[in-house]
Amino acid sequence: MTTSIIKSQEILVSTDLDKDQIKLKHIIKSLPKECFQKNSRKAWTTVVLSLAMAALGYYFLAISPWFLLPLAWIFTGTALTGFFVIGHDCGHRSFAKRRWVNDLVGHFSMMFLIYPFHTWRIKHNHHHKHTNKLDEDNAWHPIRPETFENWDKTKQSAFELFMRKRLWWVGSIGHWALVHFDARKFEKKDQASVKLSVAVVLIFAAIVFPSLIITTGVWGFIKFWFIPWMVYHFWMSTFTIVHHTTADVPFGSAEKWNEAMAQLFGTIHCDYPRWVEILCHDINVHVPHHISTSIPSYNLRLAYASIKENWASYLHDECKFSWDLMKKITNECQLYQTDIGYITFDKYYAQK
């Protein structure tokens, strides 16, 4: 392999390093400086795009006959996912240079989804610090057999049903409900911010939900908010599980965890239909985001092209979103044996 000379930073980056020698700083230094540059025009264009597409989606919902509603729901819910990605950039302070702008836009974009901005920001940053680390990663993470055995029968049955019946698409709803509304689950220094974010979404819901029901009825609430919100969670759950889950992606215990390889090989690039990628601001181009959270969403493709050029041999194979992909993940990645890898429920029961 060749050595890439990064003249602007006057460093040498060897792509012939042993994987245990690779540090995140090596990868970050190999990226063009342009990847980290914030562009106000591009950032606010994502806001305008999401607002326009959501408005178009709701117009589509308002005029559609019943047989076109599924298409309208899918489009509108996907457009709403774009608001989450904008909040995602704000949470990583990569949307704007000023923190107050990030906080303001983050709260605005995520309140439509009833997602408390600061609670998500704090928890999500923990995921980045501990990606694919057993017992630490708080995003989608595998369940170990010993953990499964300590659950009561009801919880075991629910988890097994969740995986066998391919209910991954509701996974983020449970995470949203259980993790993001209780300030007591956060450090004292963060509790004021958490309470503020929870208050923002509760006030929004207290105003919008009754107004929607009064003007359009219960069916209007379901039609205009609940089902698009469920579509958003379909994408939220799907992106989250696909980003880091396949049978050959390891989750390491703390003493064996390699930060750089967790981000390079443990983060998977998946191609989705182009219209989904546009509405969701390229969140699927996820490897560079795990190399550095300071890369704005509109620079992810530039960064990924550089990573593929310099670090291709360390990357996981790319995949394409499909029902077969989701079947493969849910069929194979059910329980996780430390230092061995994923096993199925059937193999787990056969071993007992």
GROMACS .gro file of C-alpha atoms in nm:
model
  352
    1MET     CA    1   0.000   0.000   0.000
    2THR     CA    2   0.105   0.356  -0.051
    3THR     CA    3   0.162   0.627   0.204
    4SER     CA    4  -0.062   0.931   0.171
    5ILE     CA    5   0.119   1.262   0.210
    6ILE     CA    6  -0.103   1.528   0.358
    7LYS     CA    7   0.094   1.840   0.275
    8SER     CA    8  -0.145   2.082   0.440
    9GLN     CA    9  -0.089   1.916   0.775
   10GLU     CA   10   0.268   1.802   0.707
   11ILE     CA   11   0.213   1.449   0.829
   12LEU     CA   12   0.249   1.101   0.689
   13VAL     CA   13  -0.036   0.856   0.723
   14SER     CA   14   0.054   0.494   0.659
   15THR     CA   15  -0.232   0.272   0.552
   16ASP     CA   16  -0.004  -0.025   0.617
   17LEU     CA   17  -0.045   0.007   0.992
   18ASP     CA   18  -0.146  -0.298   1.192
   19LYS     CA   19  -0.502  -0.252   1.308
   20ASP     CA   20  -0.388  -0.238   1.673
   21GLN     CA   21  -0.162   0.056   1.587
   22ILE     CA   22  -0.432   0.266   1.424
   23LYS     CA   23  -0.555   0.562   1.625
   24LEU     CA   24  -0.845   0.789   1.545
   25LYS     CA   25  -0.600   1.076   1.512
   26HIS     CA   26  -0.432   0.897   1.219
   27ILE     CA   27  -0.761   0.877   1.031
   28ILE     CA   28  -0.867   1.231   1.120
   29LYS     CA   29  -0.536   1.374   1.001
   30SER     CA   30  -0.577   1.200   0.666
   31LEU     CA   31  -0.906   1.380   0.592
   32PRO     CA   32  -0.917   1.698   0.382
   33LYS     CA   33  -0.958   2.010   0.593
   34GLU     CA   34  -1.271   2.094   0.393
   35CYS     CA   35  -1.452   1.807   0.566
   36PHE     CA   36  -1.455   1.999   0.894
   37GLN     CA   37  -1.552   2.340   0.759
   38LYS     CA   38  -1.897   2.466   0.853
   39ASN     CA   39  -2.093   2.632   0.576
   40SER     CA   40  -2.388   2.841   0.691
   41ARG     CA   41  -2.553   2.834   0.349
   42LYS     CA   42  -2.539   2.455   0.328
   43ALA     CA   43  -2.650   2.414   0.689
   44TRP     CA   44  -2.956   2.637   0.652
   45THR     CA   45  -3.034   2.475   0.316
   46THR     CA   46  -3.091   2.149   0.503
   47VAL     CA   47  -3.342   2.329   0.726
   48VAL     CA   48  -3.523   2.482   0.428
   49LEU     CA   49  -3.527   2.144   0.250
   50SER     CA   50  -3.674   1.964   0.551
   51LEU     CA   51  -3.935   2.234   0.609
   52ALA     CA   52  -4.035   2.233   0.241
   53MET     CA   53  -4.051   1.854   0.216
   54ALA     CA   54  -4.248   1.821   0.540
   55ALA     CA   55  -4.493   2.087   0.418
   56LEU     CA   56  -4.526   1.901   0.089
   57GLY     CA   57  -4.584   1.578   0.279
   58TYR     CA   58  -4.860   1.728   0.492
   59TYR     CA   59  -5.022   1.880   0.183
   60PHE     CA   60  -5.009   1.535   0.024
   61LEU     CA   61  -5.173   1.391   0.336
   62ALA     CA   62  -5.447   1.655   0.331
   63ILE     CA   63  -5.552   1.597  -0.031
   64SER     CA   64  -5.483   1.224  -0.073
   65PRO     CA   65  -5.763   0.971  -0.114
   66TRP     CA   66  -5.740   0.678   0.126
   67PHE     CA   67  -5.550   0.454  -0.116
   68LEU     CA   68  -5.264   0.707  -0.149
   69LEU     CA   69  -5.227   0.768   0.224
   70PRO     CA   70  -4.958   0.500   0.271
   71LEU     CA   71  -4.735   0.677   0.018
   72ALA     CA   72  -4.803   1.012   0.184
   73TRP     CA   73  -4.724   0.869   0.528
   74ILE     CA   74  -4.395   0.718   0.408
   75PHE     CA   75  -4.287   1.042   0.241
   76THR     CA   76  -4.390   1.265   0.532
   77GLY     CA   77  -4.233   1.044   0.797
   78THR     CA   78  -3.909   1.029   0.600
   79ALA     CA   79  -3.911   1.408   0.566
   80LEU     CA   80  -3.955   1.437   0.943
   81THR     CA   81  -3.648   1.216   0.985
   82GLY     CA   82  -3.454   1.498   0.820
   83PHE     CA   83  -3.540   1.718   1.119
   84PHE     CA   84  -3.381   1.461   1.346
   85VAL     CA   85  -3.062   1.465   1.137
   86ILE     CA   86  -3.048   1.845   1.164
   87GLY     CA   87  -3.087   1.811   1.542
   88HIS     CA   88  -2.816   1.544   1.525
   89ASP     CA   89  -2.572   1.795   1.372
   90CYS     CA   90  -2.676   2.052   1.633
   91GLY     CA   91  -2.613   1.802   1.912
   92HIS     CA   92  -2.260   1.751   1.786
   93ARG     CA   93  -2.213   2.130   1.745
   94SER     CA   94  -2.146   2.081   1.373
   95PHE     CA   95  -2.447   2.281   1.249
   96ALA     CA   96  -2.333   2.629   1.353
   97LYS     CA   97  -2.031   2.791   1.513
   98ARG     CA   98  -2.231   2.941   1.800
   99ARG     CA   99  -2.355   2.705   2.068
  100TRP     CA  100  -2.679   2.896   2.124
  101VAL     CA  101  -2.766   2.857   1.755
  102ASN     CA  102  -2.704   2.483   1.776
  103ASP     CA  103  -2.923   2.462   2.086
  104LEU     CA  104  -3.202   2.673   1.937
  105VAL     CA  105  -3.215   2.488   1.605
  106GLY     CA  106  -3.173   2.154   1.782
  107HIS     CA  107  -3.472   2.215   2.006
  108PHE     CA  108  -3.681   2.348   1.715
  109SER     CA  109  -3.607   2.056   1.482
  110MET     CA  110  -3.650   1.780   1.741
  111MET     CA  111  -3.964   1.914   1.910
  112PHE     CA  112  -4.171   1.799   1.610
  113LEU     CA  113  -4.066   1.445   1.703
  114ILE     CA  114  -4.126   1.494   2.078
  115TYR     CA  115  -3.756   1.424   2.128
  116PRO     CA  116  -3.588   1.620   2.411
  117PHE     CA  117  -3.279   1.768   2.250
  118HIS     CA  118  -3.032   1.778   2.538
  119THR     CA  119  -3.122   1.434   2.671
  120TRP     CA  120  -3.061   1.284   2.329
  121ARG     CA  121  -2.740   1.486   2.283
  122ILE     CA  122  -2.589   1.368   2.610
  123LYS     CA  123  -2.680   1.003   2.565
  124HIS     CA  124  -2.575   0.998   2.201
  125ASN     CA  125  -2.232   1.141   2.276
  126HIS     CA  126  -2.183   0.849   2.515
  127HIS     CA  127  -2.250   0.614   2.222
  128HIS     CA  128  -1.971   0.780   2.023
  129LYS     CA  129  -1.723   0.747   2.306
  130HIS     CA  130  -1.800   0.377   2.349
  131THR     CA  131  -1.908   0.254   2.005
  132ASN     CA  132  -1.933  -0.127   1.995
  133LYS     CA  133  -1.807  -0.163   2.351
  134LEU     CA  134  -1.992  -0.427   2.551
  135ASP     CA  135  -2.196  -0.295   2.844
  136GLU     CA  136  -2.117   0.067   2.750
  137ASP     CA  137  -2.260   0.142   2.407
  138ASN     CA  138  -2.609   0.276   2.474
  139ALA     CA  139  -2.740   0.273   2.117
  140TRP     CA  140  -2.827  -0.058   1.955
  141HIS     CA  141  -2.620  -0.314   2.142
  142PRO     CA  142  -2.625  -0.695   2.163
  143ILE     CA  143  -2.765  -0.890   2.455
  144ARG     CA  144  -2.533  -1.145   2.610
  145PRO     CA  145  -2.664  -1.493   2.707
  146GLU     CA  146  -2.584  -1.434   3.075
  147THR     CA  147  -2.788  -1.111   3.067
  148PHE     CA  148  -3.074  -1.287   2.888
  149GLU     CA  149  -3.073  -1.564   3.153
  150ASN     CA  150  -3.113  -1.310   3.435
  151TRP     CA  151  -3.427  -1.162   3.283
  152ASP     CA  152  -3.769  -1.281   3.390
  153LYS     CA  153  -3.969  -1.496   3.149
  154THR     CA  154  -4.183  -1.205   3.031
  155LYS     CA  155  -3.883  -0.995   2.932
  156GLN     CA  156  -3.712  -1.292   2.767
  157SER     CA  157  -4.022  -1.371   2.564
  158ALA     CA  158  -4.064  -1.008   2.461
  159PHE     CA  159  -3.705  -0.980   2.339
  160GLU     CA  160  -3.722  -1.311   2.156
  161LEU     CA  161  -4.048  -1.204   1.990
  162PHE     CA  162  -3.887  -0.870   1.900
  163MET     CA  163  -3.605  -1.043   1.712
  164ARG     CA  164  -3.783  -1.344   1.564
  165LYS     CA  165  -4.078  -1.138   1.437
  166ARG     CA  166  -3.849  -0.865   1.299
  167LEU     CA  167  -3.988  -0.586   1.514
  168TRP     CA  168  -3.662  -0.390   1.504
  169TRP     CA  169  -3.851  -0.094   1.356
  170VAL     CA  170  -4.014  -0.011   1.691
  171GLY     CA  171  -3.692  -0.042   1.889
  172SER     CA  172  -3.618   0.329   1.899
  173ILE     CA  173  -3.961   0.400   2.052
  174GLY     CA  174  -3.871   0.203   2.362
  175HIS     CA  175  -3.533   0.375   2.382
  176TRP     CA  176  -3.701   0.716   2.341
  177ALA     CA  177  -3.962   0.649   2.611
  178LEU     CA  178  -3.738   0.485   2.872
  179VAL     CA  179  -3.423   0.696   2.846
  180HIS     CA  180  -3.502   1.054   2.752
  181PHE     CA  181  -3.758   1.195   2.996
  182ASP     CA  182  -3.619   1.127   3.344
  183ALA     CA  183  -3.369   1.391   3.458
  184ARG     CA  184  -3.267   1.166   3.749
  185LYS     CA  185  -3.087   0.939   3.501
  186PHE     CA  186  -2.842   1.219   3.420
  187GLU     CA  187  -2.558   1.378   3.610
  188LYS     CA  188  -2.650   1.678   3.824
  189LYS     CA  189  -2.459   1.918   3.599
  190ASP     CA  190  -2.683   1.816   3.306
  191GLN     CA  191  -3.020   1.803   3.480
  192ALA     CA  192  -3.117   2.166   3.416
  193SER     CA  193  -3.055   2.122   3.043
  194VAL     CA  194  -3.248   1.794   3.045
  195LYS     CA  195  -3.547   1.954   3.219
  196LEU     CA  196  -3.546   2.241   2.968
  197SER     CA  197  -3.554   2.003   2.672
  198VAL     CA  198  -3.828   1.790   2.825
  199ALA     CA  199  -4.031   2.106   2.894
  200VAL     CA  200  -3.995   2.219   2.530
  201VAL     CA  201  -4.142   1.899   2.387
  202LEU     CA  202  -4.414   1.872   2.652
  203ILE     CA  203  -4.528   2.230   2.586
  204PHE     CA  204  -4.525   2.160   2.212
  205ALA     CA  205  -4.733   1.845   2.262
  206ALA     CA  206  -4.971   2.021   2.503
  207ILE     CA  207  -5.045   2.285   2.240
  208VAL     CA  208  -5.031   2.092   1.913
  209PHE     CA  209  -5.194   1.761   2.007
  210PRO     CA  210  -5.520   1.904   2.151
  211SER     CA  211  -5.537   2.158   1.868
  212LEU     CA  212  -5.500   1.882   1.612
  213ILE     CA  213  -5.767   1.668   1.776
  214ILE     CA  214  -6.010   1.961   1.814
  215THR     CA  215  -5.974   2.065   1.450
  216THR     CA  216  -5.936   1.727   1.277
  217GLY     CA  217  -6.058   1.470   1.529
  218VAL     CA  218  -5.877   1.167   1.668
  219TRP     CA  219  -5.835   1.031   1.316
  220GLY     CA  220  -5.668   1.360   1.220
  221PHE     CA  221  -5.419   1.318   1.505
  222ILE     CA  222  -5.342   0.964   1.389
  223LYS     CA  223  -5.327   1.064   1.023
  224PHE     CA  224  -5.121   1.383   1.050
  225TRP     CA  225  -4.893   1.310   1.343
  226PHE     CA  226  -4.891   0.958   1.483
  227ILE     CA  227  -4.838   0.754   1.166
  228PRO     CA  228  -4.571   0.989   1.020
  229TRP     CA  229  -4.404   0.973   1.363
  230MET     CA  230  -4.407   0.593   1.341
  231VAL     CA  231  -4.245   0.612   0.997
  232TYR     CA  232  -3.979   0.837   1.147
  233HIS     CA  233  -3.913   0.572   1.412
  234PHE     CA  234  -3.893   0.307   1.142
  235TRP     CA  235  -3.601   0.497   0.991
  236MET     CA  236  -3.454   0.586   1.330
  237SER     CA  237  -3.455   0.220   1.434
  238THR     CA  238  -3.332   0.099   1.096
  239PHE     CA  239  -3.043   0.343   1.067
  240THR     CA  240  -2.938   0.267   1.424
  241ILE     CA  241  -2.933  -0.111   1.391
  242VAL     CA  242  -2.779  -0.120   1.043
  243HIS     CA  243  -2.501   0.126   1.132
  244HIS     CA  244  -2.329  -0.120   1.366
  245THR     CA  245  -2.491  -0.462   1.338
  246THR     CA  246  -2.400  -0.760   1.127
  247ALA     CA  247  -2.274  -1.104   1.222
  248ASP     CA  248  -1.906  -1.021   1.171
  249VAL     CA  249  -1.900  -0.684   1.352
  250PRO     CA  250  -1.744  -0.744   1.694
  251PHE     CA  251  -1.847  -0.589   2.024
  252GLY     CA  252  -1.545  -0.590   2.251
  253SER     CA  253  -1.511  -0.589   2.627
  254ALA     CA  254  -1.341  -0.277   2.765
  255GLU     CA  255  -0.997  -0.434   2.795
  256LYS     CA  256  -1.001  -0.556   2.432
  257TRP     CA  257  -1.189  -0.269   2.272
  258ASN     CA  258  -1.009  -0.080   1.994
  259GLU     CA  259  -1.156   0.267   1.944
  260ALA     CA  260  -1.030   0.323   1.589
  261MET     CA  261  -1.137  -0.018   1.460
  262ALA     CA  262  -1.474   0.013   1.632
  263GLN     CA  263  -1.536   0.326   1.427
  264LEU     CA  264  -1.376   0.207   1.101
  265PHE     CA  265  -1.478  -0.160   1.075
  266GLY     CA  266  -1.759  -0.150   1.329
  267THR     CA  267  -1.952   0.122   1.145
  268ILE     CA  268  -2.122   0.011   0.824
  269HIS     CA  269  -2.198   0.214   0.516
  270CYS     CA  270  -2.540   0.121   0.378
  271ASP     CA  271  -2.694   0.260   0.061
  272TYR     CA  272  -3.064   0.348   0.069
  273PRO     CA  273  -3.290   0.473  -0.211
  274ARG     CA  274  -3.151   0.811  -0.313
  275TRP     CA  275  -3.469   0.999  -0.219
  276VAL     CA  276  -3.434   0.866   0.137
  277GLU     CA  277  -3.072   0.977   0.156
  278ILE     CA  278  -3.164   1.326   0.032
  279LEU     CA  279  -3.451   1.370   0.278
  280CYS     CA  280  -3.236   1.232   0.562
  281HIS     CA  281  -2.930   1.445   0.477
  282ASP     CA  282  -2.692   1.153   0.414
  283ILE     CA  283  -2.706   1.013   0.767
  284ASN     CA  284  -2.647   0.671   0.606
  285VAL     CA  285  -2.291   0.784   0.517
  286HIS     CA  286  -2.204   0.704   0.873
  287VAL     CA  287  -1.839   0.597   0.884
  288PRO     CA  288  -1.693   0.952   0.870
  289HIS     CA  289  -1.938   1.064   1.137
  290HIS     CA  290  -1.787   0.805   1.369
  291ILE     CA  291  -1.436   0.912   1.280
  292SER     CA  292  -1.519   1.269   1.382
  293THR     CA  293  -1.852   1.407   1.500
  294SER     CA  294  -1.742   1.756   1.395
  295ILE     CA  295  -1.797   1.672   1.027
  296PRO     CA  296  -2.128   1.834   0.917
  297SER     CA  297  -2.378   1.612   0.737
  298TYR     CA  298  -2.324   1.793   0.404
  299ASN     CA  299  -1.953   1.698   0.413
  300LEU     CA  300  -1.999   1.329   0.493
  301ARG     CA  301  -1.966   1.210   0.132
  302LEU     CA  302  -1.645   1.408   0.081
  303ALA     CA  303  -1.500   1.259   0.400
  304TYR     CA  304  -1.609   0.906   0.310
  305ALA     CA  305  -1.443   0.927  -0.031
  306SER     CA  306  -1.116   1.017   0.144
  307ILE     CA  307  -1.157   0.736   0.400
  308LYS     CA  308  -1.217   0.481   0.123
  309GLU     CA  309  -0.909   0.604  -0.060
  310ASN     CA  310  -0.679   0.582   0.242
  311TRP     CA  311  -0.830   0.318   0.470
  312ALA     CA  312  -1.026   0.083   0.242
  313SER     CA  313  -0.867  -0.237   0.373
  314TYR     CA  314  -0.993  -0.163   0.726
  315LEU     CA  315  -1.352  -0.081   0.628
  316HIS     CA  316  -1.643  -0.319   0.653
  317ASP     CA  317  -1.805  -0.419   0.325
  318GLU     CA  318  -2.079  -0.183   0.216
  319CYS     CA  319  -2.437  -0.305   0.199
  320LYS     CA  320  -2.766  -0.205   0.043
  321PHE     CA  321  -3.086  -0.162   0.238
  322SER     CA  322  -3.341  -0.433   0.166
  323TRP     CA  323  -3.583  -0.665   0.340
  324ASP     CA  324  -3.329  -0.945   0.292
  325LEU     CA  325  -3.068  -0.740   0.478
  326MET     CA  326  -3.302  -0.687   0.773
  327LYS     CA  327  -3.396  -1.057   0.777
  328LYS     CA  328  -3.028  -1.149   0.781
  329ILE     CA  329  -2.952  -0.916   1.072
  330THR     CA  330  -3.250  -1.024   1.283
  331ASN     CA  331  -3.195  -1.393   1.203
  332GLU     CA  332  -2.823  -1.396   1.284
  333CYS     CA  333  -2.765  -1.124   1.546
  334GLN     CA  334  -2.982  -1.239   1.836
  335LEU     CA  335  -2.750  -1.297   2.134
  336TYR     CA  336  -2.382  -1.221   2.171
  337GLN     CA  337  -2.118  -1.441   2.335
  338THR     CA  338  -1.820  -1.242   2.463
  339ASP     CA  339  -1.506  -1.294   2.251
  340ILE     CA  340  -1.699  -1.533   2.023
  341GLY     CA  341  -1.970  -1.339   1.847
  342TYR     CA  342  -2.339  -1.357   1.768
  343ILE     CA  343  -2.543  -1.673   1.814
  344THR     CA  344  -2.907  -1.745   1.740
  345PHE     CA  345  -3.171  -1.829   1.999
  346ASP     CA  346  -3.186  -2.181   1.854
  347LYS     CA  347  -2.813  -2.233   1.912
  348TYR     CA  348  -2.841  -2.083   2.260
  349TYR     CA  349  -3.118  -2.325   2.359
  350ALA     CA  350  -2.930  -2.617   2.202
  351GLN     CA  351  -2.628  -2.539   2.420
  352LYS     CA  352  -2.828  -2.543   2.743
   0.00000   0.00000   0.00000
